[in-house]
């Protein structure tokens, strides 16, 4: 466990949107629900792909500054026939707002084939924003 994670403002549940920079301008790339745990781990479900293609991701995060974290988030990619297609990597840096209700930052992602080669067509980068989900 990363001791820098203990008590960090990121801990909790978030509704997250990723906006990719594309040649046509900013475009909604993904939406998800993320859980950041105090032990420096993270889990997310998203709507970029259907569950059968791997919409559950796990990650590790650490504090890199006041209210700021860096996240390494990973998943397996699957072919339509259920065979492995490779892996997915998402790198995120975000800062939680002073009131703890939102965060904003940047992301970069890549997918890799089963031999570990980057698939250039699946590269994305852009901005991310989120709103905290609470019981009330």
Coordinates of C-alpha atoms in Angstrom, one line a residue:
X1 CA 0.0 0.0 0.0
X2 CA 1.1 3.5 -0.8
X3 CA 1.2 5.4 2.5
X4 CA 0.8 8.7 0.6
X5 CA -2.8 7.6 -0.2
X6 CA -4.0 7.5 3.4
X7 CA -6.6 10.2 4.0
X8 CA -6.3 11.7 0.5
X9 CA -9.3 13.7 -0.8
X10 CA -9.6 11.4 -3.8
X11 CA -10.9 8.5 -1.7
X12 CA -14.5 7.7 -2.5
X13 CA -16.8 7.2 -5.5
X14 CA -16.8 9.4 -8.6
X15 CA -18.8 9.8 -11.9
X16 CA -16.1 10.4 -14.5
X17 CA -16.0 11.8 -18.0
X18 CA -13.0 11.6 -20.4
X19 CA -12.9 14.1 -23.3
X20 CA -10.4 13.1 -26.0
X21 CA -8.5 15.6 -28.2
X22 CA -9.3 14.6 -31.8
X23 CA -8.5 16.2 -35.1
X24 CA -12.2 17.2 -35.2
X25 CA -12.0 18.8 -31.8
X26 CA -12.9 17.6 -28.3
X27 CA -15.0 14.5 -28.2
X28 CA -16.6 12.4 -25.3
X29 CA -14.3 9.4 -25.2
X30 CA -15.5 7.5 -22.1
X31 CA -17.7 7.7 -19.0
X32 CA -17.4 5.6 -15.9
X33 CA -17.8 5.1 -12.2
X34 CA -14.6 5.0 -10.2
X35 CA -13.8 3.9 -6.7
X36 CA -10.6 5.2 -5.1
X37 CA -9.5 3.3 -2.0
X38 CA -7.4 4.6 0.9
X39 CA -4.8 1.8 0.3
X40 CA -3.8 3.3 -3.1
X41 CA -5.9 1.1 -5.3
X42 CA -8.7 2.0 -7.7
X43 CA -11.4 0.1 -9.6
X44 CA -13.7 1.4 -12.4
X45 CA -16.5 0.3 -14.7
X46 CA -17.1 2.3 -17.9
X47 CA -19.2 2.4 -21.0
X48 CA -16.4 2.6 -23.7
X49 CA -16.9 -1.1 -24.4
X50 CA -19.5 -3.7 -23.5
X51 CA -18.8 -5.9 -20.5
X52 CA -18.0 -8.9 -22.7
X53 CA -15.0 -6.9 -24.1
X54 CA -13.7 -5.8 -20.7
X55 CA -15.3 -2.8 -19.1
X56 CA -13.8 -3.3 -15.7
X57 CA -10.4 -1.8 -14.9
X58 CA -8.2 -1.7 -11.9
X59 CA -5.5 0.7 -10.9
X60 CA -3.0 2.0 -8.4
X61 CA -2.6 5.7 -7.5
X62 CA -0.4 7.9 -5.3
X63 CA -0.4 11.4 -4.1
X64 CA 1.9 13.7 -6.1
X65 CA 1.0 17.0 -4.5
X66 CA -1.7 18.9 -2.6
X67 CA -5.0 17.3 -3.6
X68 CA -3.3 15.8 -6.7
X69 CA -2.9 12.2 -7.6
X70 CA -1.3 10.1 -10.4
X71 CA -3.2 6.9 -11.5
X72 CA -2.0 3.9 -13.5
X73 CA -5.2 2.1 -14.6
X74 CA -5.2 -1.2 -16.5
X75 CA -7.5 -3.7 -18.2
X76 CA -7.5 -6.7 -20.5
X77 CA -8.8 -6.2 -24.1
X78 CA -10.8 -9.0 -25.7
X79 CA -11.7 -9.9 -29.3
X80 CA -15.4 -10.4 -30.2
X81 CA -14.9 -14.2 -30.1
X82 CA -13.7 -14.1 -26.5
X83 CA -10.0 -14.5 -27.2
X84 CA -7.4 -12.2 -25.6
X85 CA -6.6 -9.1 -27.7
X86 CA -4.0 -7.5 -25.4
X87 CA -4.0 -4.9 -22.6
X88 CA -5.1 -1.4 -22.0
X89 CA -3.2 1.3 -20.1
X90 CA -4.6 4.6 -18.9
X91 CA -2.4 7.2 -17.2
X92 CA -4.2 10.0 -15.3
X93 CA -3.2 13.0 -13.3
X94 CA -6.0 14.9 -11.5
X95 CA -6.4 17.5 -8.8
X96 CA -9.4 17.4 -6.4
X97 CA -11.2 20.8 -5.9
X98 CA -10.8 22.6 -2.6
X99 CA -14.4 21.6 -1.6
X100 CA -13.7 17.9 -2.5
X101 CA -16.7 17.6 -4.8
X102 CA -15.0 17.5 -8.2
X103 CA -11.7 16.8 -9.8
X104 CA -10.1 17.7 -13.1
X105 CA -7.0 16.7 -15.0
X106 CA -5.5 15.0 -18.0
X107 CA -5.2 11.5 -19.3
X108 CA -3.3 9.5 -21.9
X109 CA -4.1 5.9 -23.0
X110 CA -2.8 3.2 -25.2
X111 CA -3.8 -0.4 -26.1
X112 CA -1.2 -3.1 -26.7
X113 CA -1.6 -6.3 -28.7
X114 CA -0.9 -9.7 -27.2
X115 CA 2.8 -9.3 -28.0
X116 CA 3.0 -6.0 -26.1
X117 CA 3.1 -3.7 -29.2
X118 CA 1.3 -0.4 -29.1
X119 CA -1.7 -0.2 -31.3
X120 CA -1.4 3.4 -32.7
X121 CA -5.1 3.7 -33.8
X122 CA -6.2 3.2 -30.1
X123 CA -4.0 6.0 -28.6
X124 CA -6.0 8.8 -26.9
X125 CA -5.3 11.8 -24.7
X126 CA -7.3 14.6 -23.3
X127 CA -8.9 15.9 -20.2
X128 CA -10.9 14.2 -17.4
X129 CA -13.4 15.6 -15.0
X130 CA -15.4 14.0 -12.3
X131 CA -18.1 14.6 -9.7
X132 CA -18.1 12.9 -6.3
X133 CA -21.0 10.5 -5.7
X134 CA -22.4 10.5 -2.1
X135 CA -25.1 8.7 -0.3
X136 CA -27.2 11.9 0.1

